[in-house]
Every structure is written in structure tokens, then in C-alpha cells.
XYZ file of C-alpha atoms in Angstrom:
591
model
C 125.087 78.504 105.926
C 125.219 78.978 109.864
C 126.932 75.501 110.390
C 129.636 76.170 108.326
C 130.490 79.428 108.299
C 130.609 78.865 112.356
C 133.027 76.324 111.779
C 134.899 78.126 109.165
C 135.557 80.873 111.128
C 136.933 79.069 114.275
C 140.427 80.487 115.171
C 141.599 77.470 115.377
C 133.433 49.396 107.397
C 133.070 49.407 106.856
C 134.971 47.843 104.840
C 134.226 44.952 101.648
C 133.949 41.902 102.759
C 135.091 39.986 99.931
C 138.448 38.301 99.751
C 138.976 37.759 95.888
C 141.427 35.015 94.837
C 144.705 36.140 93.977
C 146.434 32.847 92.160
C 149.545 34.417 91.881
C 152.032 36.613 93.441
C 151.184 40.337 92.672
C 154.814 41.218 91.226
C 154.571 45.092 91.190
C 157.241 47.122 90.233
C 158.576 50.531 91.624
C 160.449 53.093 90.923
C 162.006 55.620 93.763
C 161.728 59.206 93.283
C 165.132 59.848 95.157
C 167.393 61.919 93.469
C 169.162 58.459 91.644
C 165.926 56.457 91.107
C 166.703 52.831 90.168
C 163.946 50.293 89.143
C 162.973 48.411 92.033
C 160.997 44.933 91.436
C 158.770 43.997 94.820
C 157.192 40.718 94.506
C 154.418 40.474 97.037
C 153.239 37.136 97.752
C 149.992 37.104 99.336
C 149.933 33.062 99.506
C 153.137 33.011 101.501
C 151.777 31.854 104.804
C 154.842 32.012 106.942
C 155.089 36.066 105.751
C 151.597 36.631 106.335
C 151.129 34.910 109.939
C 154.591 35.454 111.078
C 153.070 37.717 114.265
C 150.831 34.912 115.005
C 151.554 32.002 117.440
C 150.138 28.511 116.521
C 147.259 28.677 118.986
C 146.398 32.573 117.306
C 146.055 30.447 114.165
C 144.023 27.655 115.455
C 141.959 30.269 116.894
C 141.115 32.336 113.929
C 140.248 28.493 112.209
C 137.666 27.738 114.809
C 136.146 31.221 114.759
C 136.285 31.532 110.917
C 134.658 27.881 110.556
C 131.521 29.013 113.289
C 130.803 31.585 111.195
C 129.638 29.747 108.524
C 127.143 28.143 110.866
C 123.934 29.823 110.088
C 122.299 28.905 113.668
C 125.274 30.074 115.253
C 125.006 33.321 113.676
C 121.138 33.748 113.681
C 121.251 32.703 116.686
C 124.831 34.299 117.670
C 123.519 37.288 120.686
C 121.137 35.056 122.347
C 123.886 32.144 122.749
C 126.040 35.142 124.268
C 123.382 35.671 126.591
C 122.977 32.287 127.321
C 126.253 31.027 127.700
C 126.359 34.884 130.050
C 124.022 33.080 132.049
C 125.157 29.396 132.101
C 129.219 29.659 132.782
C 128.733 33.511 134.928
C 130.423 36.482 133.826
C 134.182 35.682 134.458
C 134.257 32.774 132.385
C 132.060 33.765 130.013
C 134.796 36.632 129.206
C 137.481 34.392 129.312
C 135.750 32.472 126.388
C 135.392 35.269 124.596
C 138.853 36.544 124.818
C 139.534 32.689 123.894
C 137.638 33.323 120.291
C 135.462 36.314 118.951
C 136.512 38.731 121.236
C 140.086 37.658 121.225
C 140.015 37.600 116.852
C 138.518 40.544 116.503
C 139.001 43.402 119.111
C 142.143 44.454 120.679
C 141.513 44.701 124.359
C 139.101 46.558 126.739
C 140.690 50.220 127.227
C 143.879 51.951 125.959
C 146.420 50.369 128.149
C 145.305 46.279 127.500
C 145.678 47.149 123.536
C 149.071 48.210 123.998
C 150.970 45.150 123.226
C 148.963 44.196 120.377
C 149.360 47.495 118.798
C 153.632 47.069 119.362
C 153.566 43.880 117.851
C 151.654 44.638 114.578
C 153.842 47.840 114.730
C 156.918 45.674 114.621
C 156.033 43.878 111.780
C 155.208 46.433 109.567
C 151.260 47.088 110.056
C 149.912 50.638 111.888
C 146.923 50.983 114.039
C 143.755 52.659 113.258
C 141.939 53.212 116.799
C 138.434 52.558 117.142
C 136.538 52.424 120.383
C 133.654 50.015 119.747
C 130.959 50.352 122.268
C 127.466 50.518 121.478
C 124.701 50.413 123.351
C 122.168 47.690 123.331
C 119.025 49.166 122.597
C 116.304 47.197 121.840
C 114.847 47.804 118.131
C 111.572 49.749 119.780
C 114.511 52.037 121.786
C 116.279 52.530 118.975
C 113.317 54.058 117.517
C 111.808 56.363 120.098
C 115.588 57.870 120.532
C 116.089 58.169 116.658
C 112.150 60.167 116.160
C 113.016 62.328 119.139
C 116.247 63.351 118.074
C 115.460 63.831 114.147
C 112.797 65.963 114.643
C 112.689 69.671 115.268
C 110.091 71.741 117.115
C 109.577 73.285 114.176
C 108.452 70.227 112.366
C 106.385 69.085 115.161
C 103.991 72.332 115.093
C 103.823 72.413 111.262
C 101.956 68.970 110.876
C 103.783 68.292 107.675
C 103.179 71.735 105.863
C 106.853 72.170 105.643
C 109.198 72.313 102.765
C 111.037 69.151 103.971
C 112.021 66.071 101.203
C 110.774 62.731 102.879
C 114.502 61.642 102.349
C 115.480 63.742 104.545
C 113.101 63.619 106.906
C 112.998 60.640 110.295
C 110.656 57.812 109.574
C 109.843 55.508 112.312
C 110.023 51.919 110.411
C 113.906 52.705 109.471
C 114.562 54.811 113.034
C 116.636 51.879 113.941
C 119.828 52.528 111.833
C 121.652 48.999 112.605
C 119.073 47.338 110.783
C 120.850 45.526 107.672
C 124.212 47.109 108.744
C 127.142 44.995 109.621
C 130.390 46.606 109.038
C 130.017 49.860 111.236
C 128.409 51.074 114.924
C 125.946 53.063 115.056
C 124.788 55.834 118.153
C 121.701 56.606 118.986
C 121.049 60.527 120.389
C 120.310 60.910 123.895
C 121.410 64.087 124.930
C 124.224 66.627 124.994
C 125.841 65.134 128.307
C 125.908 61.885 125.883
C 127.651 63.514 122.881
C 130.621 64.921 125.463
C 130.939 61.287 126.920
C 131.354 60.987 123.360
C 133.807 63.414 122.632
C 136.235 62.049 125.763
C 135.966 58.758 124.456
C 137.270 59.852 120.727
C 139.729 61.995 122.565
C 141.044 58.978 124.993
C 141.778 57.393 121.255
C 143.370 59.940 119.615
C 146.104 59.872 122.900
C 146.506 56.441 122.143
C 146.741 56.995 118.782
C 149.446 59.127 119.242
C 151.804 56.772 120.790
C 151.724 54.656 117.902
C 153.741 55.767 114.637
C 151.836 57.890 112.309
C 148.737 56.942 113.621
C 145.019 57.382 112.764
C 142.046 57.386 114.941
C 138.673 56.972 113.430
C 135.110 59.330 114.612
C 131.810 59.193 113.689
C 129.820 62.466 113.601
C 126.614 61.026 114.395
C 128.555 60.801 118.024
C 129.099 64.454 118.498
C 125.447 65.843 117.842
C 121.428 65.916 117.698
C 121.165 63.975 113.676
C 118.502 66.288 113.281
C 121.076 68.824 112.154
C 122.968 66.800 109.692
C 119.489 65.761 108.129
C 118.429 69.409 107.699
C 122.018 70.714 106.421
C 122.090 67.793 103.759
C 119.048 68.838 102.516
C 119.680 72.296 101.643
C 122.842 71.337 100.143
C 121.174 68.622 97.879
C 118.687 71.086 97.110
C 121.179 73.829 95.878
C 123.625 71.145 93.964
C 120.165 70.291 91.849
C 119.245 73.780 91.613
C 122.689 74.339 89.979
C 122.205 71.417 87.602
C 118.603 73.112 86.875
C 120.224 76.316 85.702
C 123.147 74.521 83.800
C 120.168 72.523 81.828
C 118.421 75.890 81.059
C 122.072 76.446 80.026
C 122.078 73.775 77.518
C 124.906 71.956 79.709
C 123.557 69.076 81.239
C 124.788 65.811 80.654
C 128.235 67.557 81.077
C 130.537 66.304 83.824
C 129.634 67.923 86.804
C 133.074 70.338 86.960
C 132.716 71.205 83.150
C 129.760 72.939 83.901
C 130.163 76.162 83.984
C 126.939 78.864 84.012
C 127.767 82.387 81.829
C 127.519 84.739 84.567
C 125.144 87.054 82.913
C 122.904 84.144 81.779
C 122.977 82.668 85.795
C 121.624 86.930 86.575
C 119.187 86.745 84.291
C 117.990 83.620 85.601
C 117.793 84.381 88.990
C 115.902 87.317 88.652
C 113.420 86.025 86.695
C 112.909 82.978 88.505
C 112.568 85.629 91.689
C 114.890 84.658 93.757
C 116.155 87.469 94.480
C 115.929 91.847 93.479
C 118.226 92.119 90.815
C 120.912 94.535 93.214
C 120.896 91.971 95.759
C 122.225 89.241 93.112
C 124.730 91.497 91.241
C 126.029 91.811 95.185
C 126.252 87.763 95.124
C 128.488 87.606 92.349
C 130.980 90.918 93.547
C 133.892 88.618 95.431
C 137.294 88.930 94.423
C 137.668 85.779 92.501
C 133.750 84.740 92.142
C 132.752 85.274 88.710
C 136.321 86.912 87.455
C 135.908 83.964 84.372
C 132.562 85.279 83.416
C 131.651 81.842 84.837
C 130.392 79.904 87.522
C 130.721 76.538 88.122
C 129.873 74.114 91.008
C 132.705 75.203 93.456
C 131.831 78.875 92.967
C 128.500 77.651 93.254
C 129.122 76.198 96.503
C 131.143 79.086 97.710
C 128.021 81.305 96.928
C 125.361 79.926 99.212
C 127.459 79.826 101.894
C 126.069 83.400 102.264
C 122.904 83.223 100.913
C 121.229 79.703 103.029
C 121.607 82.168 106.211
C 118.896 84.827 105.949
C 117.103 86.196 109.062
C 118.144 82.252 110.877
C 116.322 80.561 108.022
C 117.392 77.567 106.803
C 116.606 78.872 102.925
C 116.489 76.624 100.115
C 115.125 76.923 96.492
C 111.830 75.716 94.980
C 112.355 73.467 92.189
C 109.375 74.904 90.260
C 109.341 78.466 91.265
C 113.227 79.204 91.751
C 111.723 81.107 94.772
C 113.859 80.962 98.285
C 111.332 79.294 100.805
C 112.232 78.661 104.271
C 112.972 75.172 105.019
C 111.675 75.449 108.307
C 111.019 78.378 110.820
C 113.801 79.477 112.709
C 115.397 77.032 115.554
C 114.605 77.637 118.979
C 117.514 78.788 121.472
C 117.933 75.365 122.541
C 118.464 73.936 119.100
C 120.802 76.709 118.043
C 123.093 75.990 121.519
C 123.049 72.276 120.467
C 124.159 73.095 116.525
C 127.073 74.954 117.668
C 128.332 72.444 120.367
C 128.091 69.692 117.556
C 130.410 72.291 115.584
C 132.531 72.794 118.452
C 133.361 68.735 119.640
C 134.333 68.663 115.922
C 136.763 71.090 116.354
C 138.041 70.227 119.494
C 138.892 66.597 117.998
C 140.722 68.325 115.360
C 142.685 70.181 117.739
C 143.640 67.024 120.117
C 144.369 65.196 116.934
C 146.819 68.015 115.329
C 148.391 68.245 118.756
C 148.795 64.650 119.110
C 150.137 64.123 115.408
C 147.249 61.683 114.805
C 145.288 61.844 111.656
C 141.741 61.904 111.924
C 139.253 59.400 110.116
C 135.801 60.846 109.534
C 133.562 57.590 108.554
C 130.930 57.749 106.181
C 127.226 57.007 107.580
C 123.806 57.108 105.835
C 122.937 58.906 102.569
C 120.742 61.094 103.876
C 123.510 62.086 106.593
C 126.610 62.180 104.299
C 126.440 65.657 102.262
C 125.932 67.236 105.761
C 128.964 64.947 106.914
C 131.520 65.214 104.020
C 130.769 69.167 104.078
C 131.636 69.453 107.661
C 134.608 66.985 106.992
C 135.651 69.650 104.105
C 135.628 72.651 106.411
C 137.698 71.304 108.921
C 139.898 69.964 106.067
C 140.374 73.322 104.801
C 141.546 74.326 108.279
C 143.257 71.691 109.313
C 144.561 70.374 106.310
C 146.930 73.035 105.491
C 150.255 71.768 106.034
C 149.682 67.894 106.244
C 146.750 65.772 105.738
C 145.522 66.190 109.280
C 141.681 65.297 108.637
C 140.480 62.010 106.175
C 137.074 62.147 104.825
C 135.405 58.587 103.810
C 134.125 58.131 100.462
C 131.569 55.100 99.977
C 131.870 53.617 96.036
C 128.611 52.273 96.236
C 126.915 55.225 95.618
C 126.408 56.338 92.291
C 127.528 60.087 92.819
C 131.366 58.799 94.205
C 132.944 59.725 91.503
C 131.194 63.332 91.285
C 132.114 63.742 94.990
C 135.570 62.797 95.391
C 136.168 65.074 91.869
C 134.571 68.041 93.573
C 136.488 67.872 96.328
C 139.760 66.744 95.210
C 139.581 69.841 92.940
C 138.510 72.648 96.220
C 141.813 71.373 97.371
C 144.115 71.847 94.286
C 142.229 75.115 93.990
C 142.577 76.391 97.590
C 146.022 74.715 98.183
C 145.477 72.366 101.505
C 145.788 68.500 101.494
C 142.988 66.222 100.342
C 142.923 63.048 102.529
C 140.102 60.763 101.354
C 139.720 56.731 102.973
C 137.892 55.043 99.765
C 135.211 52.060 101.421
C 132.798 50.413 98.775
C 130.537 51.097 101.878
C 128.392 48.951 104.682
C 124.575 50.570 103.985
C 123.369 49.168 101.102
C 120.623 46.772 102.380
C 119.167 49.463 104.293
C 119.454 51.997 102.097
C 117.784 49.862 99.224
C 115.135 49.425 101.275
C 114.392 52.865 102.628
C 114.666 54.244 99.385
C 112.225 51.844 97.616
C 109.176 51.723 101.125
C 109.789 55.856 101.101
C 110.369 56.307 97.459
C 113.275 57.898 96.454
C 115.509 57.171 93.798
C 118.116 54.543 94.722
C 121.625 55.874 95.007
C 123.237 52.834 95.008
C 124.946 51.616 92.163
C 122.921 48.481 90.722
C 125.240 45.777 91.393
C 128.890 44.818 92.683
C 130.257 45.272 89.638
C 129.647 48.337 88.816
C 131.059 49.425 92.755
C 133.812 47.767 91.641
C 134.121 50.135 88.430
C 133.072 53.093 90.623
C 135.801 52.268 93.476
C 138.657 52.040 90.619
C 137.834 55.236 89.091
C 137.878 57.100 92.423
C 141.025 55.910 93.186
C 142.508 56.089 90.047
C 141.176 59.600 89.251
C 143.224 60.040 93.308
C 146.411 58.341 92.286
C 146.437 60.432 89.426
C 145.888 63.706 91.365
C 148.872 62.385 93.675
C 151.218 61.783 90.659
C 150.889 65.462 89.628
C 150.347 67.366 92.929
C 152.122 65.081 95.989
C 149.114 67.067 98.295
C 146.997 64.466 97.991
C 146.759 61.152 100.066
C 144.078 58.127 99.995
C 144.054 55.002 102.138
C 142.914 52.348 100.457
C 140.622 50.412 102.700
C 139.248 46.960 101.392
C 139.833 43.326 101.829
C 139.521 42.420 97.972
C 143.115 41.296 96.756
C 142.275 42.468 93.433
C 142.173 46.011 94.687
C 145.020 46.084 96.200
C 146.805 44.643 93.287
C 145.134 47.251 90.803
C 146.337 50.139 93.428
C 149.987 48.660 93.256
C 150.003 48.598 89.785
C 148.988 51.825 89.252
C 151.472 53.118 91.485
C 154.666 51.434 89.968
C 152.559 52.978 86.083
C 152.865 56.631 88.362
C 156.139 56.066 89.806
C 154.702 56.284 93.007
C 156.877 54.723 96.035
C 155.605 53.518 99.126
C 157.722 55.586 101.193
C 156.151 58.484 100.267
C 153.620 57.498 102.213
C 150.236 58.564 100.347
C 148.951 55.575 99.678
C 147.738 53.623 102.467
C 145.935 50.278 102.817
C 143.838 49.196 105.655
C 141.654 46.179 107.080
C 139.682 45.093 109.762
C 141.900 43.274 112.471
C 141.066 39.641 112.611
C 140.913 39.762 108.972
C 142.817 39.011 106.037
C 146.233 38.984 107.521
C 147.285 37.515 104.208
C 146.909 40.853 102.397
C 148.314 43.569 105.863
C 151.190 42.083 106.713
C 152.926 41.046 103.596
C 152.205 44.757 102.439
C 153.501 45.758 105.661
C 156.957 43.872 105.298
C 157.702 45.006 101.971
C 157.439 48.259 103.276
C 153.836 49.570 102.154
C 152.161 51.821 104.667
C 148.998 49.437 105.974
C 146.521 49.627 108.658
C 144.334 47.531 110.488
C 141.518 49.400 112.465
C 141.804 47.976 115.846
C 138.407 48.024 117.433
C 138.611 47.734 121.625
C 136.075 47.868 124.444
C 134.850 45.853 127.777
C 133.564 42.463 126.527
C 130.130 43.187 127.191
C 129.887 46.641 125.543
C 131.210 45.627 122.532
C 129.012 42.716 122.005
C 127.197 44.318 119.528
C 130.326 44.850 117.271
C 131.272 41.045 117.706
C 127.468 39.535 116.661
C 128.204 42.102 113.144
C 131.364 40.886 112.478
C 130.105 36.928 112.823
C 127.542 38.014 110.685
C 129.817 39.750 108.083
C 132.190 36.852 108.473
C 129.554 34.245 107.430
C 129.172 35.745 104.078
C 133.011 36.157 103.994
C 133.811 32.625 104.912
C 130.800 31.167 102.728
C 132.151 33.358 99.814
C 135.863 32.360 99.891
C 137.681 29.701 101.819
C 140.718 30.981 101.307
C 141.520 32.390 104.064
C 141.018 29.465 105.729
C 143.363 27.431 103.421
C 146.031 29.352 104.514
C 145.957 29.203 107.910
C 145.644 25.289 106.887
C 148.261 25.648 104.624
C 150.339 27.654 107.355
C 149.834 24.693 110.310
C 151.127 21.977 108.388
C 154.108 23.642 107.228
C 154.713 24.599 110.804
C 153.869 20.712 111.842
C 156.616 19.235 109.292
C 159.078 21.862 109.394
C 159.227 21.608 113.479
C 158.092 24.741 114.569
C 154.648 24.040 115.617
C 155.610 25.781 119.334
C 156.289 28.782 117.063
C 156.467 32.255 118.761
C 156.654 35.248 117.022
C 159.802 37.743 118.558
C 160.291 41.238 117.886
């Protein structure tokens, strides 16, 4: 494909909300893999209060209780941007960011550029929890901009002057009631297209992290690739690759292995020919020709990786974007060719990706690619992939984000974790159970589409337990694979830590990290932190107007949280009065 083979050939959360009650200490233990290992027992205490809010001073506390209690005001929340606006208007701009910093603002972002978020970063540094930078502006479009930018940018000239006659899957395709993309989202930022200029501001911005980043300790910086590029692109390019995976699992059922897991399916090579040609996809020369690399086909098999590896060279033919017909097995053109403009903006999306890469090698920061919407993500996570394969090859440079509400996780994070082993370079995966669902239920059901998320939180659960188990286990025989953990759900964690005292797996060996949203179950970071875990809050930061946006999401997200679980709130309860009646109410943290 032209997208990736330009990118190959360079020289060069969203997170769960849920806080799950823990009623006791998660005693884990583990066992160094120094030359004289000795048993080690950690006992991790995630109700010990004066661990978990040690950084804090008292008023930090009574701050996160008055912010934590609004949120489970529904009016407040509802309501929560036009009482901004209001209280914008009523006590004028300087105090109305001085009231901010005083509660939402203050609790949840880190300061307004990279020099203000400086001493917060240091201080969580010095008690054991690393930084994951993310700049937080949005723009505040109203739902009708949103729209117009979302239809211009998603759809080609191509698609304009064929009325519909195309090839295109109405997945996969811009439809005007879902153009705005925030709606039902509340754990992520979303960017709208506007135009090239707009995607380098873009790339500055993500570059002005990564710097920060890298004065921090082993620090990550996270990038959305929505930022960098016309969507248009990423909408097209998943589409062809959907359409080949299911062409694959078409010729493995004509194969009589479907129903198989998706990397034990492997297609006899002489059987796949035979197929081909007679399904017309090709003259019979030309596919011999496909299957003629070095190591392609040297099993007398195929199977999805090879697969993969194939129409890398075949979804390029005369600048088409080719995929197959489902019925015929023909190669049709997905659409006509780009136009000049198009193809200039394709390879500049390819070419901010690469640049980040670069500044983040250079500035020993690892790279966080975040996961967006479904129809988005094969594009995204095959980007991710080539950039991992180039990046990735001495030290997990480059993190790709797998969402475990999706019923394909599993499939995904196998395929990929096994290009790796196969290829040699290191897999870096961040595992979210993922902030889309709402809107993706509802797009798929109004458009109709098969749902592809799983059918209840339960079963994410299951699905985000397997992924990282399958992960841990890859790590416990091959140490060239990393995953960072990234959920608020205590039960999670404690699941991840046992598995990695069952694997022998030590913290210091720093593949397995854990990260969550600053503001937000401190109980969980910083005890993690202390006993020596690697754990990261993403640190969001931005001017207090710009990141409005971010701040009415996380009161909404917090409503839920708070309504689901006071716990959090007991413990900062908990924390005050033994801070009251031990004397140290005027408590300040030093490091």
C-alpha cells in the first residue's frame, strides 16, 4: 500500500473509570531475576492513606473532596460549560482562572505550558510516579462546526463526483449525524481537520511535549494521529485493510479452516493459487510472482502475517487504492486515483509521524500512539506498526494502544505481538478498556454495521485480562516485549501483580507499567510508585480556557466515577482525620 510502504522506506482514556473495591492489601510476591534471586514479599496497601497522599498537602486533599463531591451533582455537570461561561462572565477572566486553578483545573491538569508543569512533574517524580505528557487543548467548536469540518475533511474528490457509485463500506465512509466525534466521548480529545498549516501547529505542539518529556526520567509523551492529517486517509486505508483481513478469512473457510484462531490459519499455498486464479484476481504468472519472496511461502503456507506482508505490494496498482470483491474475488478500485493535492497531504501525514518518532528517539522519550474510533484504528495501529518496526529496534521507542472493548483485541494484540517475535523489534502495547463505546454503539446500530463492541463490562473485563495475560506471557519468554497497564480498576492491577510474581517478573525490569489519569486514584499510583513499580499518571496541561473542554469530560466521567464508588472519597476522609488527631493537619509534603 502507498501509505506504508512510504513510511517503511523512510531512512530514518481513555482510561476505565471504575475504581473497584479492593478490601484488602494486595500482598504480591516477587522474585528478582538477579544472578542470586531471593523471594521478595511486597505488600501493597492501597487503603493506606498516609502512603497514598503523602505528596499532597491538606488543602490538595480538601480540594480533590470538594471537586469529587460536585461531580456527583447532576446540574452541575449537565449544566457544568455553561456555569464556566457564566461564572467567565460574572467574576471576569482573572478570577475566574484563579477559581479554576482553586478546583477543576487545579485537580486535574498540570499547568498551562511546559515550564508551569515543572514542579508538579518533580514532585510526583520524587515520590515514585512518572509523567505521561499530554497537551490538552481543543477547540470549541460548536456541534454544527464540528460537522461541516469533519464532512469536508472525510471526503475525497473522488467520492464527491461518483454520487455514491463507489466501492466504499458505509463504515467507513463520513456521515453527517456522527461528524461530531466528541459526542458520547469523555475520556479522550478529539481534533477536528482544518488544514495542513493546522496539522504542523499540531506537530510543534506534540514536539514541545516530547522536550518536556525528556527532562523527566524515562518519560512518555502521548499523540493522536487524527492531529497529524486529513481523516479521510485513515478512513480509506482501514478499509482496504479490513477488506483484505476478511478476504483472507474467506479463503481460509474455502479452506475448511475457519473457526480456527486467527494465527493457526494457515492457507496451502497451492490451494491459495488455485483460488486466486479462479476467483480472477489476478493471471496466473502474476500470482506465482506474489508468492516468489525469500521467506513468503517457504512453509508451503500462508498465514495472516504473510498475508499481510503480501498486499503490501499488491493494494498499489496504477495509484489505486485496490481492494477485493467479496462475491467476485475480483480487484476493484476503491476509488479513482487521488488528485495531486491529496497525494501531497497523504505523505505529509506520513512524514509528521516520522518526524515525532525522530524527536522522540532523540529525546529518549517513548511515544504513546492513542487509540481513536473503529473505523480509524486498523489505519492507526498499522501506521503505529510500521514505525514500530523502525523504531522499535533496539528499545521500545513507539507504544501502540489497544482498546479491550472491542471484540477483535485479542486477535489484534496476538497478530502483532507475534510480527514482532517474528521480525525481532520490541512490541510496546498501552492496554485501555477504551472511551468510544456510546458512540460507537450508536453509529453502528443508525448505520448498520455489526457492533464491535463486546456486549457488556464483563466480558471487557475477560477480554482486557487475556490481552494482558497472553503480553505478560510473551514478556516471561522473550524480555522484548513491554505493556503499560493503564486503568483505574484495583482489581486489574492486582491480577497484573499477581501474574507477575506467577512469571517471576520484577518491577525493575521495567516492562510492566501502570498508569492513570492525574487527579485520579492516587490510592492505586503512588503506593505502586513507592514500592518501586514503574507508574504513570498522564499529566494533561493547557491555558485555562483552551482546555475547558477536557475539564467539562472529566466532571462528566467523574460523576459516574464518584456515583459508582465512594471510595475514593473515604480515603481522603479517612486521610484528614488521621492527619487532624495525629497533629499534622499543616502537613507539607518535602522531597
Amino acid at each position: 500500500m502507498a501509505a506504508l510502504s512510504i513510511l517503511r522506506h523512510h531512512d530514518d482514556a481513555p482510561l476505565d473509570p471504575s475504581c473497584a473495591v479492593v478490601e484488602k492489601p494486595c500482598e504480591v510476591d516477587l522474585i528478582s531475576r538477579k544472578a542470586h534471586t531471593e523471594r521478595q514479599r511486597i505488600s501493597i496497601d492501597f487503603d493506606n492513606t498516609q502512603e497514598a497522599y503523602k505528596s499532597k498537602d491538606t488543602l490538595e486533599l480538601l480540594r480533590s473532596l470538594l471537586v469529587f463531591k460536585l461531580c456527583t451533582f447532576d446540574f452541575l455537570v449537565d449544566k457544568n460549560k455553561e456555569l464556566m461561561d457564566l461564572s467567565k462572565k460574572v467574576f471576569g477572566q482573572r478570577l475566574f482562572e484563579k477559581l479554576m486553578k482553586m478546583t477543576f483545573y487545579g485537580q486535574f491538569v498540570a499547568g498551562e505550558d511546559q515550564n508551569t508543569i515543572k514542579p508538579l512533574i518533580e514532585k510526583n517524580q520524587a515520590f515514585g510516579v512518572g509523567s505521561v505528557l499530554d497537551y490538552s487543548v481543543e477547540e470549541d467548536l460548536t456541534q454544527e462546526e464540528a460537522e461541516k469540518k469533519e464532512m469536508d475533511s472525510c471526503v475525497s474528490e473522488a467520492e464527491k463526483e461518483s454520487h455514491g457509485m463507489d466501492h466504499r463500506e458505509k463504515k467507513y465512509k463520513a456521515h453527517r449525524q456522527f461528524g461530531d466525534r466528541r459526542g458520547g466521548v469523555i475520556s479522550a480529545r478529539t481534533y477536528f481537520y482544518a488544514d495542513e498549516a493546522k496539522c504542523d501547529h499540531h506537530m510543534e505542539t506534540f514536539i514541545n511535549c516530547i522536550k518536556a518529556s525528556g527532562d523527566s526520567v524515562d518519560g512518555f509523551s502521548a499523540i493522536k494521529m487524527t492531529a497529524l492529517g486529513r481523516p479521510q486517509f485513515l478512513l480509506q486505508f482501514s478499509e482496504v485493510l479490513v477488506k483484505w483481513r476478511r478476504f483472507f478469512n474467506l479463503l481460509a473457510a474455502h479452506q475448511g479452516k475457519d473457526g480456527m484462531a486467527i494465527l493457526e490459519q494457515k492457507l496451502e499455498l497451492e490451494q491459495l493459487q488455485d483460488s486466486l486464479i479462479k476467483l480472477g484476481v489476478g493471471a496466473k504468472s502474476d500470482i506465482e510472482n506474489w508468492f516468489t519472496g525469500e521467506k513468503l511461502g517457504s512453509s508451503g503456507t500462508i498465514d495472516l502475517l504473510d498475508w499481510n506482508s503480501l498486499i503490501n505490494d499488491t493494494t498499489k496498482i496504477s495509484n489505486l487504492l485496490v481492494v477485493p470483491n467479496m462475491e467476485s474475488g475480483h480487484l476493484e478500485p476503491l476509488l479513482s486515483k487521488f488528485t495531486d493535492e491529496e497525494e501531497k497531504q497523504m505523505k505529509r501525514m506520513l512524514q509528521r509521524m516520522d518526524v515525532l518518532a525522530k524527536h522522540a528517539v532523540e529525546n529518549g522519550v517513548r511515544l504513546m500512539v492513542d487509540a481513536e474510533q473503529t473505523y480509524f484504528q486498523p489505519a492507526i495501529s498499522r501506521l503505529t506498526l510500521e514505525m514500530q518496526r523502525i523504531f522499535n529496534r533496539e528499545k521500545p521507542n513507539i507504544f501502540n494502544t489497544y482498546q479491550c472493548y472491542l471484540r477483535e483485541a485479542y486477535d489484534n494484540v496476538s497478530v502483532d505481538v507475534e510480527l514482532s517475535r517474528r521480525e525481532g523489534w520490541y512490541f510496546g502495547a498501552k492496554l485501555v478498556r477504551g472511551a468510544y463505546m456510546c458512540q460507537e454503539r450508536s453509529r453502528a446500530a443508525e448505520i448498520g454495521y455489526e457492533d464491535p463492541i463486546n456486549p457488556d463490562y464483563e466480558a471487557t473485563n475477560r477480554m482486557y485480562h487475556k490481552c494482558l495475560e497472553y503480553i505478560l506471557e510473551e514478556i516471561n519468554h522473550n524480555r522484548m516485549a513491554n505493556v503499560m497497564v493503564a486503568s483505574h480498576n484495583e482489581d486489574t492491577v492486582k491480577f497484573t501483580l499477581e501474574k507477575m510474581n506467577e512469571t517471576s517478573l520484577s518491577p525493575t525490569e521495567n516492562k510492566v507499567y501502570f498508569g492513570q489519569l492525574l487527579g485520579m486514584c492516587d490510592q492505586i499510583s503512588f503506593p505502586l510508585g513507592q514500592a518501586g513499580f514503574p507508574v504513570y499518571k498522564y499529566v494533561p496541561y493547557g491555558p485555562v480556557n483552551e482546555v475547558i473542554p477536557y475539564l467539562s469530560r472529566r466532571a462528566q466521567e467523574n460523576r459516574g466515577f464518584m456515583k459508582g464508588s465512594q471510595r475514593e472519597r473515604s480515603l481522603l476522609w479517612k486521610e484528614l482525620k488521621r492527619r487532624l488527631f495525629s497533629g499534622q493537619l499543616l502537613y507539607k509534603p518535602a522531597y
